[in-house]
């Protein structure tokens, strides 16, 4: 049964229902065709203003949102931290209020602090779309991953999906876990023990530290980017150690009985978490993910612009500040 | 000046009182406690169906003055205390400057004398500047009137230095209050390490970071024979370790704060920074263990760990927000709601935890109603409910973890030094 979208924000997939997830995916399906036209533009958000507010360096997510907004005919402004008054000590909330005062309609926020999108959303009346907050969630990335899976395999229900890499510090992993499990997929996460966060199995996933076990029965593997600059990286003396034990290689893929789709949120570390042969090989859908990102983000921008609930009003008492 | 408090249930464990009585306060002192007193008085307080107990002694309070008067002052903090039924507080020394010298103590005592609305007792630091590098002049603190030493906010990490501190404290006969946190283990964690920190993508604080330090501090205290008091116990393992130490006869006492038995890590799920406290809110199991520890008397004291912060320091990104909740105004009501109402403690045990025990641990002449003693007492309506909302808060900061909650128990009157200094609105 079709439902209508009521949320003003998209902060994460954890709080969404299965029906809401499906609504985003079907909306994205209808938007995908637009990008194949000669004139890649519809007037759905004409006259609306979307602001990209990015506190972390990002190329693909930022550009993907820009393209998505423009294909919906919205006006798009990008604020990168280095060029704004944020450097002068302005708080996130004050920056958000200023954007609201400019009569923008949607803020797309990328921030290095988990919960930043929640903070902004409860202070603003305009829509907030989370483009990644700390280690918490990156909902549009997971949505485009799921969209790609569904497009390639035809369904999500019953699929086996492996997520490999730094689960502890990955917002992509968390959003994928919520989205996939709500839609009926079975998720197995795979990482060295130190990169598995406590209690992760309570989110409905199984856990392994053996890459071959993770891949054995998987319809798809989502390979996370390894970030060795983290302090936990000190425990990996060389990138080779990680690659040998957890890297997705041609040999590992060749051993499998069924075809596996290989996904990666980018940017790739070739030869660290994935070999070039696999990244560029027949199993890889990495570039299709990028294409699908546009449709998914168009859907999200379109839906939140229709959503008007003030879900935070009722819980004001529980919250700090105001 | 005579105040007659009629017909209240007088609960005073120091004198084994737990009966309906009248109390006559005369010339700032308690002159009579008896049934049906027939005397003339200037003021009569009808305490029918109310409880009369000693003024509360809150041994863990951050008043922020000197240095952070934007968060709280001794005046505003002690005014909030009166509303909460607290007539004596122990001021923690992590101010700016820290209370680590004779000059700083002098400054603090001067402000207290001029502006405090309650009795304010002083904890000085263990080390200079709370830096954990060099010991402060502990005997001087005692001479200047400090009743405890603590580097609260930090533990003295170097074992050898802490051992020396305990020896000095033993020589001086002063209480050492231990903030048990191994920062090498808690790292930059902001909430309890577990499934909630995993879901929220926040750095977790392990339980080990607390209880390993409780273990160490008790071991060192036992070696020296010094008196130590473990501040803000939050987890099950700490309760067990303290219980075992007590069985061995080691001189250790312990406190918890209302948020550790009333709240759990689940409260953080919407990134509510008022729930960001140190040590962090733990699990339901821990909260149950704390309650059991209180019931069995393993945890001696409930203290607020009143930690005021401005909106600017709280209404920001979770990781950047300061740790702490205010608590002076909710200390009693949360304890009534969660402990007395749920039959974990009776009134006598509650008064021990909130008044008598902390007074005895600090060695101060408070925590009891006694004839001829300076009268610090409160009259409480145990069943009256109230909503904790921002407008009702007297503290200068409003960062309460209990905002939006309905609590049972209102302080109707606070009598300090024989005078009614606070009366609730009807």
XYZ file of C-alpha atoms in Angstrom:
748
model
C 0.000 0.000 0.000
C 1.490 3.347 -0.965
C 2.185 5.751 1.852
C 2.892 9.439 1.704
C 6.093 11.012 2.953
C 5.691 13.194 6.045
C 9.205 13.782 7.371
C 10.778 17.164 6.858
C 14.241 15.642 7.296
C 16.214 12.588 6.317
C 18.611 12.022 9.199
C 19.220 8.295 9.082
C 17.747 4.977 8.022
C 17.424 3.642 11.577
C 14.235 5.607 12.198
C 12.609 4.850 8.821
C 9.955 2.209 8.284
C 10.164 -0.408 5.574
C 7.421 1.451 3.703
C 9.316 4.724 3.820
C 12.429 3.024 2.473
C 10.417 1.498 -0.337
C 8.861 4.847 -1.141
C 12.297 6.431 -1.543
C 13.422 3.565 -3.782
C 10.367 3.683 -6.042
C 10.585 7.470 -6.252
C 14.247 7.097 -7.245
C 13.279 4.592 -9.926
C 10.984 7.117 -11.532
C 13.682 9.808 -11.369
C 16.443 7.666 -12.843
C 15.192 8.021 -16.384
C 15.574 11.805 -16.264
C 19.354 11.492 -16.307
C 19.191 9.567 -19.573
C 17.369 12.340 -21.408
C 19.016 14.807 -23.672
C 17.664 17.617 -21.513
C 18.285 16.282 -18.021
C 15.954 18.494 -16.082
C 12.472 18.452 -14.588
C 10.800 21.351 -12.788
C 9.965 19.430 -9.594
C 11.923 21.772 -7.291
C 11.884 24.893 -9.415
C 12.195 27.950 -7.244
C 13.504 25.956 -4.290
C 16.937 26.538 -2.829
C 19.153 23.700 -1.654
C 22.300 24.428 0.351
C 25.149 21.954 0.622
C 26.798 22.606 3.996
C 29.963 20.541 4.111
C 32.241 20.445 7.140
C 34.323 17.608 5.748
C 36.058 17.316 2.440
C 33.881 15.383 0.024
C 33.845 15.232 -3.707
C 31.400 12.609 -4.825
C 28.633 13.135 -2.286
C 28.755 16.908 -2.673
C 28.715 16.778 -6.458
C 26.047 14.098 -6.482
C 23.730 16.303 -4.413
C 24.538 19.280 -6.631
C 23.677 17.373 -9.780
C 20.534 15.916 -8.190
C 19.295 19.347 -7.096
C 20.002 20.876 -10.500
C 18.200 18.108 -12.364
C 15.163 18.962 -10.249
C 15.603 22.649 -11.231
C 16.425 23.746 -7.677
C 18.939 26.508 -7.052
C 22.004 25.003 -5.450
C 24.614 26.650 -3.263
C 27.584 24.874 -1.737
C 29.230 26.123 1.438
C 32.574 24.540 2.204
C 33.988 25.157 5.640
C 37.207 26.775 4.506
C 35.445 29.644 2.770
C 32.761 30.398 5.320
C 32.479 32.200 8.633
C 32.503 28.804 10.308
C 36.226 29.319 10.588
C 35.523 32.420 12.645
C 33.934 30.284 15.337
C 30.292 30.343 14.315
C 28.370 27.386 15.702
C 26.678 24.820 13.509
C 23.263 25.915 14.712
C 23.970 29.606 14.021
C 25.211 28.760 10.550
C 22.048 26.760 9.968
C 19.851 29.594 11.197
C 21.559 31.964 8.798
C 20.908 29.601 5.918
C 17.285 29.423 7.012
C 17.145 33.218 7.153
C 18.283 33.273 3.524
C 15.047 31.390 2.858
C 16.723 28.227 1.691
C 14.450 25.183 1.670
C 16.799 22.273 2.261
C 20.191 21.979 3.942
C 22.353 19.014 3.004
C 24.800 18.555 5.872
C 28.089 16.681 5.952
C 29.731 16.862 9.377
C 32.444 15.006 11.232
C 30.455 14.813 14.467
C 27.902 12.038 14.982
C 24.464 13.501 15.653
C 25.201 16.828 13.935
C 22.270 16.395 11.552
C 19.914 15.705 14.471
C 21.169 18.836 16.207
C 20.608 20.990 13.165
C 17.227 19.467 12.341
C 15.758 20.224 15.730
C 16.775 23.854 15.510
C 15.558 24.512 11.973
C 12.133 24.534 10.398
C 13.580 23.880 6.945
C 14.546 20.387 5.819
C 17.839 18.795 6.768
C 19.311 15.933 4.755
C 22.161 14.049 6.369
C 25.022 13.599 3.924
C 27.106 11.787 6.522
C 27.593 12.529 10.245
C 30.685 11.204 11.981
C 30.522 7.442 12.346
C 26.758 7.519 12.647
C 24.843 7.398 9.361
C 25.158 8.172 5.679
C 21.604 7.420 4.599
C 21.769 8.432 0.929
C 24.875 6.296 0.382
C 23.093 3.241 1.775
C 19.998 4.058 -0.247
C 21.991 4.164 -3.455
C 23.713 0.909 -2.515
C 20.342 -0.716 -1.915
C 18.891 0.831 -5.064
C 21.750 -0.638 -7.080
C 21.289 -4.072 -5.525
C 17.595 -4.011 -6.227
C 18.155 -2.901 -9.798
C 20.719 -5.618 -10.439
C 19.116 -8.527 -8.610
C 15.481 -7.516 -8.619
C 14.799 -7.726 -4.905
C 16.259 -7.119 -1.469
C 14.168 -9.554 0.559
C 16.205 -12.670 1.257
C 19.488 -11.396 -0.194
C 22.746 -12.133 1.569
C 24.922 -9.051 1.786
C 28.417 -8.888 3.243
C 29.856 -5.602 4.496
C 33.622 -5.747 4.796
C 35.961 -3.243 6.402
C 36.131 -0.780 9.243
C 32.640 -1.371 10.624
C 33.454 0.443 13.882
C 34.049 3.804 12.250
C 31.776 3.505 9.238
C 28.583 5.488 8.786
C 28.081 3.692 5.472
C 28.025 0.347 7.289
C 25.490 1.527 9.864
C 23.080 2.962 7.307
C 23.387 -0.141 5.153
C 22.706 -2.382 8.128
C 19.484 -0.532 9.009
C 18.269 -0.260 5.441
C 19.065 -3.805 4.374
C 17.734 -5.544 7.468
C 14.483 -3.554 7.386
C 13.986 -4.637 3.782
C 14.551 -8.282 4.647
C 18.148 -8.883 3.592
C 20.554 -10.923 5.694
C 23.659 -8.957 6.540
C 27.026 -10.307 7.613
C 29.731 -7.886 8.673
C 33.385 -8.819 8.387
C 36.413 -7.084 9.865
C 39.377 -7.662 12.124
C 38.141 -7.884 15.719
C 39.331 -4.415 16.660
C 37.165 -2.867 13.950
C 33.921 -4.551 15.023
C 32.049 -2.283 17.444
C 30.505 -3.796 20.590
C 26.924 -5.038 20.375
C 26.771 -4.826 16.579
C 25.006 -8.212 16.436
C 22.138 -6.606 18.358
C 21.385 -4.575 15.232
C 20.375 -7.801 13.504
C 23.566 -8.746 11.666
C 25.946 -11.671 11.985
C 29.650 -11.157 12.470
C 32.696 -12.903 11.081
C 36.409 -12.216 11.026
C 36.999 -14.551 8.087
C 36.691 -12.889 4.697
C 36.082 -16.146 2.824
C 33.251 -17.014 5.174
C 31.754 -13.565 4.645
C 31.860 -13.937 0.865
C 30.899 -17.626 0.700
C 27.149 -17.232 0.490
C 26.907 -13.553 -0.393
C 24.886 -12.143 -3.288
C 26.775 -8.894 -2.872
C 29.703 -7.475 -0.952
C 29.981 -3.858 0.065
C 33.664 -3.054 0.491
C 34.363 -0.153 2.841
C 37.236 2.219 2.456
C 40.027 1.537 4.957
C 41.239 4.648 6.681
C 44.657 3.996 8.074
C 45.013 7.503 9.430
C 42.860 6.502 12.418
C 44.669 5.614 15.624
C 43.478 2.028 15.329
C 45.582 1.966 12.169
C 48.597 1.673 14.395
C 47.592 -1.931 14.879
C 48.099 -2.591 11.163
C 51.789 -2.221 10.539
C 51.367 -2.416 6.772
C 48.568 -2.070 4.270
C 49.711 -5.418 2.905
C 48.650 -7.138 6.112
C 45.110 -5.845 5.704
C 44.986 -6.592 1.991
C 46.175 -10.148 2.474
C 43.658 -10.912 5.170
C 40.635 -8.862 4.150
C 41.243 -7.503 0.655
C 38.745 -8.406 -2.088
C 40.810 -10.106 -4.770
C 40.183 -11.915 -8.017
C 41.249 -15.196 -6.386
C 38.745 -14.831 -3.567
C 35.951 -13.987 -6.002
C 36.899 -16.882 -8.317
C 36.444 -19.438 -5.518
C 32.789 -18.526 -5.057
C 30.006 -20.746 -6.367
C 27.583 -17.959 -7.213
C 28.010 -14.581 -8.813
C 28.692 -11.802 -6.367
C 28.143 -8.092 -6.916
C 30.976 -5.911 -5.694
C 30.124 -2.458 -4.350
C 32.275 0.280 -2.887
C 31.216 3.732 -1.655
C 34.448 5.298 -2.925
C 36.968 6.700 -3.067
C 38.833 3.463 -3.759
C 42.089 2.442 -2.120
C 43.266 0.124 -4.845
C 45.422 -2.661 -3.489
C 44.323 -2.076 0.097
C 40.711 -3.119 0.504
C 40.119 -4.110 -3.107
C 42.323 -5.164 -6.006
C 42.167 -3.228 -9.251
C 41.106 -6.339 -11.121
C 38.015 -6.655 -8.983
C 37.252 -2.944 -8.888
C 37.332 -2.774 -12.672
C 36.038 -6.294 -13.262
C 32.737 -7.790 -14.313
C 31.378 -8.127 -10.801
C 31.902 -4.480 -9.994
C 28.931 -2.092 -9.991
C 30.931 0.749 -8.459
C 30.308 3.276 -11.226
C 26.655 2.329 -11.499
C 26.388 3.182 -7.823
C 27.586 6.676 -8.660
C 24.977 7.024 -11.401
C 22.234 5.716 -9.122
C 23.320 8.168 -6.426
C 21.828 10.957 -8.514
C 18.403 9.314 -8.741
C 18.345 8.446 -5.048
C 19.334 11.960 -4.007
C 16.768 13.460 -6.372
C 14.164 11.279 -4.668
C 15.290 12.312 -1.199
C 15.364 16.034 -2.005
C 11.959 15.760 -3.637
C 10.388 13.821 -0.754
C 11.702 15.963 2.105
C 10.492 19.053 0.266
C 6.985 17.523 0.526
C 7.346 16.589 4.189
C 6.053 19.013 6.749
C 5.794 17.186 10.017
C 7.285 18.883 13.018
C 8.171 15.690 14.720
C 10.393 17.403 17.240
C 7.769 19.715 18.683
C 6.282 17.038 20.861
C 9.573 15.939 22.305
C 10.880 19.400 23.075
C 10.901 18.714 26.806
C 13.426 15.973 26.429
C 15.840 18.072 24.538
C 18.496 20.525 25.573
C 18.565 24.143 24.653
C 16.241 26.002 22.352
C 11.682 33.943 67.253
C 9.865 30.631 67.600
C 8.856 28.295 64.789
C 6.605 25.376 65.634
C 6.523 22.525 63.114
C 3.448 20.506 63.926
C 2.441 16.978 63.271
C 5.095 15.895 60.782
C 6.654 12.475 60.441
C 10.071 13.217 61.888
C 12.766 11.052 60.333
C 16.163 11.379 61.954
C 18.193 8.183 61.887
C 20.975 9.623 64.055
C 18.491 9.686 66.930
C 16.480 6.698 65.759
C 13.482 8.959 65.255
C 10.752 7.869 62.905
C 7.486 9.083 64.360
C 4.936 11.841 64.228
C 6.169 14.678 66.384
C 6.231 18.412 66.801
C 9.453 20.355 66.626
C 10.029 23.726 68.243
C 12.756 25.893 66.798
C 13.721 28.637 69.187
C 16.560 31.159 68.883
C 17.823 29.411 65.749
C 18.135 26.101 67.552
C 15.934 23.101 68.049
C 14.616 23.368 71.561
C 12.060 20.565 71.710
C 11.029 17.476 69.790
C 7.874 15.957 71.260
C 4.311 15.025 70.529
C 1.574 17.638 70.871
C 3.743 20.518 71.976
C 1.607 23.212 73.529
C 3.611 26.368 73.057
C 3.119 29.789 71.564
C 5.112 30.393 68.391
C 5.665 33.253 65.976
C 5.186 30.917 63.074
C 3.426 27.592 62.845
C 4.198 25.145 60.050
C 1.555 22.489 59.593
C 3.497 19.376 58.639
C 0.555 16.990 58.690
C 1.205 14.207 56.176
C 4.603 15.704 55.549
C 8.029 14.475 56.431
C 10.446 16.455 58.530
C 14.049 15.509 58.023
C 17.493 16.979 58.492
C 18.629 19.411 55.818
C 20.341 17.408 53.102
C 24.115 17.238 52.802
C 25.214 17.101 49.157
C 28.858 16.135 49.116
C 29.447 16.530 45.386
C 28.656 19.973 44.018
C 30.342 22.110 41.386
C 29.529 25.721 42.197
C 31.902 26.992 39.477
C 32.946 30.077 41.417
C 35.595 31.432 41.224
C 36.181 31.467 37.477
C 33.066 30.291 35.700
C 30.399 32.579 37.071
C 28.595 32.331 33.732
C 27.686 28.734 34.625
C 26.917 29.150 38.326
C 27.893 31.209 41.310
C 28.018 30.316 44.955
C 24.943 32.485 45.366
C 22.877 30.932 42.559
C 24.035 27.385 43.281
C 23.242 27.531 46.971
C 19.922 29.188 46.214
C 19.118 26.212 43.972
C 20.242 23.956 46.824
C 17.639 25.438 49.161
C 14.873 24.595 46.746
C 16.167 21.044 46.676
C 16.258 20.791 50.461
C 20.048 20.850 50.561
C 21.411 22.908 53.448
C 25.048 21.842 53.283
C 27.154 21.350 50.186
C 30.692 20.258 49.558
C 32.161 22.546 46.898
C 34.447 20.729 44.502
C 37.799 22.381 43.816
C 37.944 22.250 40.007
C 37.330 25.972 39.726
C 39.506 28.605 38.045
C 41.785 28.946 39.853
C 41.590 25.478 41.351
C 41.417 25.406 45.138
C 45.010 24.308 45.434
C 46.591 27.034 47.545
C 46.064 29.100 50.649
C 45.236 32.123 48.487
C 42.609 30.259 46.492
C 41.068 28.913 49.688
C 41.015 32.398 51.137
C 39.300 33.745 48.045
C 36.720 30.973 48.102
C 36.019 31.349 51.824
C 35.520 35.057 51.327
C 32.961 34.531 48.542
C 31.175 31.916 50.624
C 30.996 34.240 53.595
C 29.575 37.040 51.508
C 27.184 35.239 49.184
C 26.322 31.662 50.198
C 22.736 30.785 51.092
C 23.645 27.402 52.622
C 26.510 25.938 54.573
C 29.342 25.453 52.108
C 32.154 23.080 52.978
C 35.307 22.978 50.956
C 37.188 20.249 49.204
C 40.673 21.329 48.174
C 42.729 19.627 45.491
C 45.116 16.717 45.909
C 47.667 18.036 43.439
C 48.672 21.506 42.332
C 46.347 22.738 39.635
C 44.744 19.251 39.607
C 47.526 18.379 37.206
C 48.527 15.141 38.888
C 52.171 16.251 38.900
C 52.966 17.597 42.366
C 51.125 17.351 45.668
C 49.429 20.396 47.126
C 49.925 21.481 50.752
C 47.382 19.117 52.240
C 47.950 19.870 55.953
C 47.467 23.582 55.221
C 44.096 22.820 53.617
C 42.946 21.131 56.770
C 44.098 24.041 58.925
C 42.235 26.382 56.612
C 39.055 24.389 57.098
C 38.861 22.052 54.102
C 37.076 18.814 54.957
C 38.255 16.756 51.983
C 40.702 16.674 49.108
C 39.935 15.650 45.552
C 41.186 16.189 42.015
C 37.598 15.577 40.904
C 37.352 15.565 37.139
C 40.621 13.685 37.053
C 42.249 10.833 38.866
C 45.837 11.076 40.048
C 47.225 8.808 37.357
C 50.685 8.241 38.749
C 50.367 5.477 41.296
C 53.374 6.530 43.295
C 52.152 10.104 43.611
C 48.686 8.986 44.662
C 50.221 6.711 47.291
C 52.116 9.692 48.686
C 48.925 11.739 48.648
C 47.142 9.082 50.665
C 49.988 9.009 53.195
C 49.785 12.759 53.581
C 46.005 12.574 53.867
C 46.359 9.908 56.537
C 48.875 12.033 58.483
C 46.524 14.985 58.174
C 43.389 12.936 58.891
C 41.478 14.268 55.931
C 39.176 12.433 53.550
C 40.355 11.750 49.991
C 37.582 11.721 47.396
C 38.469 9.654 44.337
C 37.311 10.414 40.811
C 37.950 6.974 39.384
C 38.757 7.190 35.724
C 41.714 5.810 33.847
C 41.879 8.246 30.953
C 44.133 5.853 29.089
C 41.117 3.540 28.975
C 38.243 6.014 28.685
C 40.224 7.840 25.981
C 38.006 10.426 24.382
C 34.818 8.495 24.947
C 31.570 10.380 25.399
C 29.010 7.701 26.333
C 29.016 4.171 27.656
C 30.821 1.729 25.383
C 28.231 -0.722 24.080
C 25.417 -1.172 21.655
C 24.203 2.407 22.115
C 27.612 3.910 21.322
C 27.708 1.576 18.335
C 24.284 2.694 17.115
C 25.051 6.376 17.568
C 28.559 6.189 16.177
C 30.002 7.804 19.283
C 33.240 6.951 21.039
C 32.563 4.715 24.022
C 33.874 4.814 27.597
C 34.636 1.325 28.824
C 33.528 0.094 32.219
C 37.122 -0.890 32.913
C 38.153 2.751 32.822
C 36.122 3.212 36.003
C 36.372 0.009 37.959
C 40.069 -0.626 37.315
C 40.737 2.725 38.962
C 38.330 1.963 41.831
C 40.306 -1.219 42.348
C 43.635 0.606 42.331
C 42.544 3.371 44.654
C 41.135 0.897 47.163
C 44.301 -1.183 47.031
C 46.452 1.863 47.739
C 44.137 3.128 50.476
C 44.263 -0.263 52.178
C 48.043 -0.192 52.073
C 48.160 3.173 53.823
C 45.061 2.780 55.978
C 43.755 6.084 54.675
C 40.077 6.944 54.375
C 38.892 7.208 50.798
C 35.528 7.930 49.293
C 34.672 6.787 45.763
C 32.758 9.474 43.884
C 29.943 8.895 41.377
C 29.850 5.106 41.131
C 28.192 4.205 37.828
C 28.772 0.531 37.140
C 28.080 -2.882 38.544
C 31.722 -3.940 38.840
C 32.567 -0.918 40.986
C 29.769 -1.834 43.390
C 31.132 -5.372 43.681
C 34.696 -4.200 44.238
C 33.596 -1.797 46.969
C 31.496 -4.513 48.605
C 34.455 -6.882 48.741
C 36.745 -4.193 50.136
C 34.241 -3.407 52.866
C 34.046 -7.071 53.806
C 37.790 -6.987 54.298
C 37.405 -3.988 56.576
C 39.031 -1.472 54.260
C 38.033 2.126 55.036
C 36.246 2.986 51.847
C 32.930 4.739 51.401
C 31.090 5.385 48.181
C 28.580 7.641 46.543
C 26.405 7.538 43.478
C 24.307 10.202 41.782
C 20.581 10.021 40.997
C 21.160 9.777 37.258
C 23.061 6.523 37.694
C 20.072 4.720 39.166
C 17.278 6.641 37.426
C 18.608 6.737 33.861
C 20.419 4.482 31.402
C 22.445 4.890 28.214
C 19.235 4.523 26.194
C 18.428 8.121 27.148
C 21.229 9.287 24.888
C 19.661 7.799 21.779
C 18.427 11.155 20.487
C 21.833 12.777 21.150
C 20.454 14.656 24.148
C 23.585 16.299 25.541
C 22.017 16.751 28.976
C 22.470 12.993 29.249
C 26.191 13.354 28.604
C 27.768 12.876 32.013
C 31.049 11.549 33.330
C 31.138 8.670 34.104
C 28.533 7.930 31.440
C 25.036 6.588 31.969
C 25.372 2.825 31.838
C 22.977 -0.067 31.264
C 19.838 -1.197 33.039
C 21.870 -3.890 34.805
C 24.184 -1.254 36.209
C 21.313 0.925 37.395
C 19.864 -2.144 39.138
C 23.224 -2.934 40.739
C 23.492 0.654 42.000
C 20.030 0.414 43.558
C 20.915 -2.896 45.135
C 24.155 -1.353 46.409
C 22.161 1.463 47.984
C 19.704 -0.979 49.523
C 22.466 -3.088 51.010
C 24.377 -0.056 52.220
C 27.408 -0.727 50.029
C 26.869 2.714 48.549
C 26.630 5.093 51.480
C 25.705 8.350 49.834
C 23.568 9.852 47.100
C 25.119 13.120 45.913
C 24.029 15.232 42.986
C 27.342 15.803 41.165
C 25.677 19.106 40.293
C 27.575 20.177 37.168
C 26.170 23.341 35.607
C 26.998 24.301 32.027
C 25.657 27.053 29.792
C 23.471 26.385 26.753
C 26.442 27.386 24.606
C 28.375 24.450 26.016
C 25.515 21.974 25.861
C 23.378 22.768 22.834
C 26.113 21.842 20.371
C 27.504 18.737 18.691
C 27.400 15.821 21.126
C 31.128 15.145 21.055
C 31.942 18.766 21.798
C 29.356 19.272 24.552
C 30.522 19.424 28.170
C 29.933 16.534 30.557
C 27.486 16.951 33.404
C 23.958 17.567 34.601
C 22.709 19.914 37.263
C 21.177 18.083 40.190
C 20.741 20.080 43.390
C 17.052 20.707 42.752
C 16.219 17.144 41.739
C 18.438 15.148 44.146
C 15.691 14.488 46.671
C 12.770 14.153 44.283
C 14.510 11.654 41.987
C 15.547 9.659 45.050
C 11.975 9.638 46.365
C 10.551 8.749 42.952
C 13.023 5.997 42.150
C 13.929 4.605 45.556
C 11.318 5.289 48.221
C 8.297 5.035 45.965
C 9.656 1.790 44.531
C 10.392 0.454 48.011
C 14.119 0.159 47.589
C 14.809 2.452 50.523
C 12.584 3.482 53.412
C 12.602 7.043 54.711
C 15.188 6.321 57.358
C 17.568 4.796 54.837
C 16.955 7.662 52.427
C 17.839 10.250 55.069
C 20.999 8.323 55.839
C 22.068 8.437 52.193
C 21.205 12.082 51.709
C 22.157 13.628 55.041
C 23.581 11.543 57.861
C 26.127 9.430 55.992
C 27.710 12.252 53.998
C 27.953 14.355 57.164
C 29.678 11.532 59.007
C 31.997 10.749 56.111
C 33.047 14.394 55.915
C 33.236 14.641 59.703
C 30.902 17.629 59.838
C 28.340 18.298 62.522
C 25.328 18.082 60.198
C 22.889 15.542 58.915
C 20.762 15.172 62.005
C 17.952 16.926 63.843
C 18.990 17.156 67.450
C 17.840 19.236 70.349
C 20.061 22.260 71.052
C 21.763 21.972 67.725
C 21.617 24.617 65.002
C 18.442 23.818 63.169
C 18.912 22.742 59.560
C 15.830 20.855 58.542
C 13.347 20.464 55.761
C 9.646 19.756 55.463
C 8.806 17.552 52.503
C 5.501 16.662 50.833
C 6.323 13.145 49.684
C 3.412 12.710 47.272
C 3.251 16.094 45.612
C 4.267 15.785 41.975
C 6.018 18.358 39.858
C 7.341 18.691 36.368
C 11.000 19.526 35.862
C 10.951 22.309 33.308
C 13.406 24.985 32.383
C 11.396 27.806 33.869
C 11.301 26.138 37.270
C 15.088 25.873 37.551
C 16.817 28.158 40.021
C 20.342 27.222 39.105
C 22.016 29.605 36.695
C 22.394 26.760 34.190
C 19.541 24.597 32.998
C 21.296 21.457 31.827
C 19.191 18.970 33.733
C 19.056 15.344 32.655
C 15.593 15.256 34.211
C 13.962 17.992 32.127
C 10.497 16.948 31.089
C 10.116 14.379 33.837
C 7.454 14.228 36.487
C 8.917 13.685 39.928
C 7.416 13.004 43.316
C 8.336 14.975 46.394
C 8.436 18.699 46.962
C 10.412 20.550 49.580
C 7.811 22.758 51.262
C 10.151 24.491 53.678
C 13.859 24.683 54.114
C 15.006 25.855 57.508
C 18.632 26.839 57.779
C 20.156 27.929 61.057
C 16.699 28.102 62.590
C 15.190 30.380 59.967
C 12.817 29.604 57.150
C 14.920 30.423 54.121
C 12.798 28.753 51.468
C 9.100 28.053 51.130
C 7.570 26.381 48.084
C 4.738 28.077 46.269
C 1.417 26.463 47.078
